[in-house]
Short mmCIF file of the C-alpha atoms (twelve columns), coordinates in Angstrom:
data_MODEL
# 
_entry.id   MODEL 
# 
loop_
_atom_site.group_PDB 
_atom_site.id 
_atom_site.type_symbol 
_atom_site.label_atom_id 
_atom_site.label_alt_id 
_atom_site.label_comp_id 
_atom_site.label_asym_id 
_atom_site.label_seq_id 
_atom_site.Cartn_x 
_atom_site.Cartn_y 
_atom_site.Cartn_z 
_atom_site.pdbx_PDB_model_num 
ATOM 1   C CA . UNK A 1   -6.372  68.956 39.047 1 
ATOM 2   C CA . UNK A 2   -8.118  67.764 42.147 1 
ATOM 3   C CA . UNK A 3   -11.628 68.649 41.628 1 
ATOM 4   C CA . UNK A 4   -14.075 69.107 38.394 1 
ATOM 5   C CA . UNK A 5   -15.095 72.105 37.258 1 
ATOM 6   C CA . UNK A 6   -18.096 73.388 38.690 1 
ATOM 7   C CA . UNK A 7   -21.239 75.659 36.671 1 
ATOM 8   C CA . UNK A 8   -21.757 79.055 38.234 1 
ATOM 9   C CA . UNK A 9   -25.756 77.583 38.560 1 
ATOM 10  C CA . UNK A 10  -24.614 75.338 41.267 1 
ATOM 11  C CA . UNK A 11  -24.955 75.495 44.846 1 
ATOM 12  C CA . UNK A 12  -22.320 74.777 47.785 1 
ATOM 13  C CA . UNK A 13  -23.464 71.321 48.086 1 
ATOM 14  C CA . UNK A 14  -23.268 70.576 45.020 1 
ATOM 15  C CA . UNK A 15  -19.533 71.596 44.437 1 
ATOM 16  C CA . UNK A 16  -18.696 69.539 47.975 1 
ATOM 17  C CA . UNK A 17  -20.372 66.420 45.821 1 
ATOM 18  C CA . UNK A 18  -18.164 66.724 42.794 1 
ATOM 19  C CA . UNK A 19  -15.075 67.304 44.181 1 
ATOM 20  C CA . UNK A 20  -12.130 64.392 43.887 1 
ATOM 21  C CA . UNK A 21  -11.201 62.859 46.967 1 
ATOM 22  C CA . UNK A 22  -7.826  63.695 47.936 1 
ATOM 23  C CA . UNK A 23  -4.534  60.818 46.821 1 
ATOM 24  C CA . UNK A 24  -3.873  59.185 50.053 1 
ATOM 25  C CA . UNK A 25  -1.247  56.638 48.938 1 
ATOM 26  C CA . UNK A 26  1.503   57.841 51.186 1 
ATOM 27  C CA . UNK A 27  -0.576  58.127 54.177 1 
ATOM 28  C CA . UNK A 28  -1.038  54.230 53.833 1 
ATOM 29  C CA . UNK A 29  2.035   52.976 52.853 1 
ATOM 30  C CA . UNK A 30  3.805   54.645 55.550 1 
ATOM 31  C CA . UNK A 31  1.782   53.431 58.185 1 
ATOM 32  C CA . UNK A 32  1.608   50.616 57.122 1 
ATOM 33  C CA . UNK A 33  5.417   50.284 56.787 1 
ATOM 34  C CA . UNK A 34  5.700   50.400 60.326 1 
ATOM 35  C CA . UNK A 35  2.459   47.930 61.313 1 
ATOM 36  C CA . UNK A 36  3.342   44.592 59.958 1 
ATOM 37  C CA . UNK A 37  0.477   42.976 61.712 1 
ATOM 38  C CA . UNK A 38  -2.576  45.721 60.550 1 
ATOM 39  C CA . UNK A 39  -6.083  44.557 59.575 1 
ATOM 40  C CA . UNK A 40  -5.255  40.966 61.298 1 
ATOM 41  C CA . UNK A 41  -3.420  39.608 58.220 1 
ATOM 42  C CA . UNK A 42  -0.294  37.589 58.654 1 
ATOM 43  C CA . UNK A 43  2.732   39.627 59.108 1 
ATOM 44  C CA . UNK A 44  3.457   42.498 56.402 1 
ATOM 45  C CA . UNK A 45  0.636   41.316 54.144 1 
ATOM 46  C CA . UNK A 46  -1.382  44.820 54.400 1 
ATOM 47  C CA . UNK A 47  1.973   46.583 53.587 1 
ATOM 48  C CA . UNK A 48  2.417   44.491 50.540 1 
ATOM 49  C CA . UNK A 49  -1.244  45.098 49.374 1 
ATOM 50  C CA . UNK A 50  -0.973  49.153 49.757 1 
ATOM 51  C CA . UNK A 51  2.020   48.750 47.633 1 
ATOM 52  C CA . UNK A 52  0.635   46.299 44.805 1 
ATOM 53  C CA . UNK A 53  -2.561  49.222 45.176 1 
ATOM 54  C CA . UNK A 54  0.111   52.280 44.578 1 
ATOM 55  C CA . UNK A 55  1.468   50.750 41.593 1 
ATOM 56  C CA . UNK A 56  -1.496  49.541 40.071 1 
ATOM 57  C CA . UNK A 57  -2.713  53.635 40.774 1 
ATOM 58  C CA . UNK A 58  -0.281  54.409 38.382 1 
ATOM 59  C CA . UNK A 59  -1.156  52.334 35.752 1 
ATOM 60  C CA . UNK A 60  1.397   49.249 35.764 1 
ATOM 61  C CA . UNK A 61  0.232   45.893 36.443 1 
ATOM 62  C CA . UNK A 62  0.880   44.693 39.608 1 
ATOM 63  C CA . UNK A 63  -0.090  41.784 41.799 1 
ATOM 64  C CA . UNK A 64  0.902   39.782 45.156 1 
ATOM 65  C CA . UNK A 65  2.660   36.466 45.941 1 
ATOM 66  C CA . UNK A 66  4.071   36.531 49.281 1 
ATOM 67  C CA . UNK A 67  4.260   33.401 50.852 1 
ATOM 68  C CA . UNK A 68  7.592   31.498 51.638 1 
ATOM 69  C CA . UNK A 69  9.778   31.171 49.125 1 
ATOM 70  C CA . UNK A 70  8.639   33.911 46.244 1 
ATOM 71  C CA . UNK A 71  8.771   37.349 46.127 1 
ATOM 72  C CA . UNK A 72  6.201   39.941 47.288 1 
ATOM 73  C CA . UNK A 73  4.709   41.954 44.756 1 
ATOM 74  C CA . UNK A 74  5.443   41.693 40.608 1 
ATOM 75  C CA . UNK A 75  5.145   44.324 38.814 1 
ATOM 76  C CA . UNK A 76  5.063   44.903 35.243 1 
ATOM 77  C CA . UNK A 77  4.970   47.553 32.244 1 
ATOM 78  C CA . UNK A 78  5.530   48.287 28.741 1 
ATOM 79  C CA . UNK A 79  8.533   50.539 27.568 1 
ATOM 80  C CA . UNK A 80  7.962   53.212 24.713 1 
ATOM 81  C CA . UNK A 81  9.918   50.891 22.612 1 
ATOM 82  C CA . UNK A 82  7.257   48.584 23.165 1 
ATOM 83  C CA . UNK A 83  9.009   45.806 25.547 1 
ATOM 84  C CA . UNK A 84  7.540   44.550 28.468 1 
ATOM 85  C CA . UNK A 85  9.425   44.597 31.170 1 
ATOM 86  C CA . UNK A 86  9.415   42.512 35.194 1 
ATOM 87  C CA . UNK A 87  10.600  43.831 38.480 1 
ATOM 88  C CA . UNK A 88  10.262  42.062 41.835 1 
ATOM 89  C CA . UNK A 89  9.612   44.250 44.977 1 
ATOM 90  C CA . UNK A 90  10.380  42.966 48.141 1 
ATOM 91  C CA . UNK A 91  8.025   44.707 50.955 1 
ATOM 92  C CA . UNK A 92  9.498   45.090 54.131 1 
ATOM 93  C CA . UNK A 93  6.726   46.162 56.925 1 
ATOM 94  C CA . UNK A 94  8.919   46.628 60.419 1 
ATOM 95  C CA . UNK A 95  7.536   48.149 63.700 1 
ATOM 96  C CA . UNK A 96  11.427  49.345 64.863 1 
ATOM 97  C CA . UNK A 97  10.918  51.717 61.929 1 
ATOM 98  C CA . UNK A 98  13.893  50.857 59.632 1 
ATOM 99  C CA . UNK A 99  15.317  47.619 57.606 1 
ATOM 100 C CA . UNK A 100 18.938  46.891 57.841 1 
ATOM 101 C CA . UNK A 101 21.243  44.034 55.804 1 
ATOM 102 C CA . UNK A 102 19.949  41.463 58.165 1 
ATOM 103 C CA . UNK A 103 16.490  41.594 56.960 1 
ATOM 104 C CA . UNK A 104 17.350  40.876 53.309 1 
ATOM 105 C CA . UNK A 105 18.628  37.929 52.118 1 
ATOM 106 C CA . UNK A 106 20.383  38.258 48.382 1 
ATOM 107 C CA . UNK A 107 20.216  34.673 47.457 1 
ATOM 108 C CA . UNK A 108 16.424  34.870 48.054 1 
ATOM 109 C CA . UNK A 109 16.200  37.727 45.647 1 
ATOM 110 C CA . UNK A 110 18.293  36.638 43.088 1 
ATOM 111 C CA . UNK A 111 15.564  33.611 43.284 1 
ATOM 112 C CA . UNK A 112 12.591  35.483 42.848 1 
ATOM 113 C CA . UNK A 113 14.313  37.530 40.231 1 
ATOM 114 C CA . UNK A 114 15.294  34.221 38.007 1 
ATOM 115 C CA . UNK A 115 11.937  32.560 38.580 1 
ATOM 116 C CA . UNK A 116 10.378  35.350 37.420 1 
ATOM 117 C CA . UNK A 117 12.150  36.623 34.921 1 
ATOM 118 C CA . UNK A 118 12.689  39.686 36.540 1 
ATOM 119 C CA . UNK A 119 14.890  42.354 34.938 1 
ATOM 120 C CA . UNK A 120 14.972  44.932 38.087 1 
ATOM 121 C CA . UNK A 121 14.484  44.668 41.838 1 
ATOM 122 C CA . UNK A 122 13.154  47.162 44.181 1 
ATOM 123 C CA . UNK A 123 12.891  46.799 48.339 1 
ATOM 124 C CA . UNK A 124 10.708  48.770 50.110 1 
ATOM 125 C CA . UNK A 125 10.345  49.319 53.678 1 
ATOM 126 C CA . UNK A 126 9.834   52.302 56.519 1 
ATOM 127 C CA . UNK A 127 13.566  53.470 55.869 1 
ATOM 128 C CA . UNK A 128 17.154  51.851 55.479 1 
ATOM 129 C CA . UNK A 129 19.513  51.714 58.390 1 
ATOM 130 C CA . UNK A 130 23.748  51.276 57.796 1 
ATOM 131 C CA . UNK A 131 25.701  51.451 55.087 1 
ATOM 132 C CA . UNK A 132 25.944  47.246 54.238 1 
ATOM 133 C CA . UNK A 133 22.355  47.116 52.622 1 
ATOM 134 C CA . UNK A 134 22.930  50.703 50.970 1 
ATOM 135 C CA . UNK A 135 26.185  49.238 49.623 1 
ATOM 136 C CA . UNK A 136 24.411  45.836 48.966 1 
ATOM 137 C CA . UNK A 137 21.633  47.431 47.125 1 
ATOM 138 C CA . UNK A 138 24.294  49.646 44.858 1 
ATOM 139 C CA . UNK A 139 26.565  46.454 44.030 1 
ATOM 140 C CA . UNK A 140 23.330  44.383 43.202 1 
ATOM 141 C CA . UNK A 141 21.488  47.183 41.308 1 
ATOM 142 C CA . UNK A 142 18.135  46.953 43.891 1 
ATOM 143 C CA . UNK A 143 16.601  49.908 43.885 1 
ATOM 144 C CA . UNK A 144 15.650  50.964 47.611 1 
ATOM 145 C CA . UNK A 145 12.326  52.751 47.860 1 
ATOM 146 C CA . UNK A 146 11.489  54.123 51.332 1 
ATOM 147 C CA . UNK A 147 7.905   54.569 52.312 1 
ATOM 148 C CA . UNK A 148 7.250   57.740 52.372 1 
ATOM 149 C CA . UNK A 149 9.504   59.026 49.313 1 
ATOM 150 C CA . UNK A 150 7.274   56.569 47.344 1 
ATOM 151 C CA . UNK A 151 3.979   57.759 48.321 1 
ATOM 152 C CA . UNK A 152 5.372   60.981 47.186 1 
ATOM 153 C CA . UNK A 153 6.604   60.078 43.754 1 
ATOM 154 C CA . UNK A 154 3.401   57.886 43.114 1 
ATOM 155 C CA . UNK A 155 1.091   61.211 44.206 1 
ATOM 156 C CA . UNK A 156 2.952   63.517 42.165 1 
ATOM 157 C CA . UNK A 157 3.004   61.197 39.114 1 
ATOM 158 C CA . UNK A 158 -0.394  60.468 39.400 1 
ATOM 159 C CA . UNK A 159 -1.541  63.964 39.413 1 
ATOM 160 C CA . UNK A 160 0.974   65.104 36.411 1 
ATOM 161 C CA . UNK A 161 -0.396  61.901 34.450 1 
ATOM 162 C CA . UNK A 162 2.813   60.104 34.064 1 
ATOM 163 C CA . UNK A 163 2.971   56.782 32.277 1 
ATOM 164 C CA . UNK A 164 4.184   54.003 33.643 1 
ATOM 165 C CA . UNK A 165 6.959   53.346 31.036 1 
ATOM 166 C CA . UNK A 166 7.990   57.183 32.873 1 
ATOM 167 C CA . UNK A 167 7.572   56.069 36.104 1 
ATOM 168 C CA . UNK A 168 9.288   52.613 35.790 1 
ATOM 169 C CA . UNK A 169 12.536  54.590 35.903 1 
ATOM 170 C CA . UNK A 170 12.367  54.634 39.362 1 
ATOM 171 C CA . UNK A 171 13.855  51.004 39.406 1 
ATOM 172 C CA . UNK A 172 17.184  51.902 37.568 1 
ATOM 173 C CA . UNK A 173 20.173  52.121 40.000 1 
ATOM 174 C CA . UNK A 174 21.850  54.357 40.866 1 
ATOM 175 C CA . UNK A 175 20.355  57.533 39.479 1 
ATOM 176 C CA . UNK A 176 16.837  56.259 38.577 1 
ATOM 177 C CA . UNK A 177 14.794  57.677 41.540 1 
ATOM 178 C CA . UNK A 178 16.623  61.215 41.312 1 
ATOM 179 C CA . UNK A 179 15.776  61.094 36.833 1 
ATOM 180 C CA . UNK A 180 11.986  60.405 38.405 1 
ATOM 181 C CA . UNK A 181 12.564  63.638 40.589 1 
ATOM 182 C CA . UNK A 182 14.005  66.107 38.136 1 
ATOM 183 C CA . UNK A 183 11.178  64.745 35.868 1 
ATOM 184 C CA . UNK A 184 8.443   65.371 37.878 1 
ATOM 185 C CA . UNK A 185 9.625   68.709 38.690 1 
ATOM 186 C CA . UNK A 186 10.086  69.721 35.166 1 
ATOM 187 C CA . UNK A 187 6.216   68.583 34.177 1 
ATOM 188 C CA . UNK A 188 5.010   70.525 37.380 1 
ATOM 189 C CA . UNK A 189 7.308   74.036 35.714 1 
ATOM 190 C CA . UNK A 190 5.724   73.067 32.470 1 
ATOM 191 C CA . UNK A 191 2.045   72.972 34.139 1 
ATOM 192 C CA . UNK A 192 2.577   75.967 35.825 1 
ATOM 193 C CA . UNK A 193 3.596   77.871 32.672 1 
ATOM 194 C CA . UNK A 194 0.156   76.326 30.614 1 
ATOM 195 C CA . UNK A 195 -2.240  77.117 33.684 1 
ATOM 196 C CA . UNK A 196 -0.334  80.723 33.537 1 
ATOM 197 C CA . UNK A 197 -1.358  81.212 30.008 1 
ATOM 198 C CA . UNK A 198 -4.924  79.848 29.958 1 
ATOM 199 C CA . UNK A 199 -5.437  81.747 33.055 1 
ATOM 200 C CA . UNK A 200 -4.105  85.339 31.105 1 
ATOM 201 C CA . UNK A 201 -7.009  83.971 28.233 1 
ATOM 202 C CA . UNK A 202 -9.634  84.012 29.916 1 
ATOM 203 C CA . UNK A 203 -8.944  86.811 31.567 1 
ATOM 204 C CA . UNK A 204 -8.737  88.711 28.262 1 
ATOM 205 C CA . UNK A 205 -11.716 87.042 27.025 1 
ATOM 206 C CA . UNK A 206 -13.905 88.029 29.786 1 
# 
């Protein structure tokens, strides 16, 4: 739902004040995926906040290191067995549009991964360009999250309520991202079919 319901006693104004603003993760992270410099801030900083914010929208917790030497953003969640679980993300802001082998450095990772006890690894950036990283990424289990397919994931889970230990699968390599898909689509079919029904009852009650 993206707005309240509103009494039939109200006017037009006040229906325009209770309405939900509209989810505008995507819009950000994409930009930003391309500005590495925007709002001033040392180079891909802003990118790396508007991806600590879209994981903290959807209920994990989430914060930024950055600097040289660590990883970007950690992120973490329970499991419905209870366990916690770590994953690193590596933000990759780039004004050509696209981040290739060359801008990744596994040794790093692994790093960040060990010092933080990370269990998964995800790298995010504009897009990925060549087949090395894609291979990389496959043989080292990262999981490669391009702006914009984020933004939509993170929307679409946030407005079907998903929980975080649902929308951690997005980390698991290979299929993980594709399981978040299929998921999503099957909670928007089961939606659908409620809204159909409530709809056809008060229809017959009124």
């Amino acid at each position: 739902p993206i707005s309240q319901v509103v009494h039939g006693d109200q006017d037009v104004g006040d229906q325009a004040a209770t309405e939900t603003p509209p989810l505008r993760l995507k819009e950000a992270l994409v930009r930003l995926s391309r500005e590495p410099l925007a709002g001033g801030e040392s180079s891909g900083r802003a990118f790396e906040n508007a991806t600590r914010d879209t994981f903290l929208a959807l209920g994990f917790e989430a914060r930024t290191i950055g600097g040289a030497g660590d990883t970007d953003v950690l992120v973490q969640w329970y499991e419905s067995n209870g366990s916690r679980l770590t994953a690193i993300i590596e933000a990759k802001s780039r004004s050509n549009g696209h981040v290739t082998h060359t801008d990744v450095s596994d040794v790093a990772i692994e790093t960040h991964k060990n010092r933080h006890q990370a269990s998964l690894v995800a790298i995010v950036g504009p897009a990925f360009n060549g087949d090395t990283i894609k291979a990389m990424a496959e043989h080292k289990r990262w999981a490669l999250l391009d702006a914009e397919r984020l933004g939509t994931l993170a929307e679409a889970s946030i407005m079907l309520g998903l929980r975080p230990c649902e929308v951690g699968g997005m980390f698991q390599v290979p299929n993980g991202l594709s399981d978040l898909e299929d998921l999503i689509a099957a909670r928007g079919r089961e939606l659908d079919i409620v809204s159909f029904l409530l709809a056809k009852l008060v229809e017959e009650a009124s």
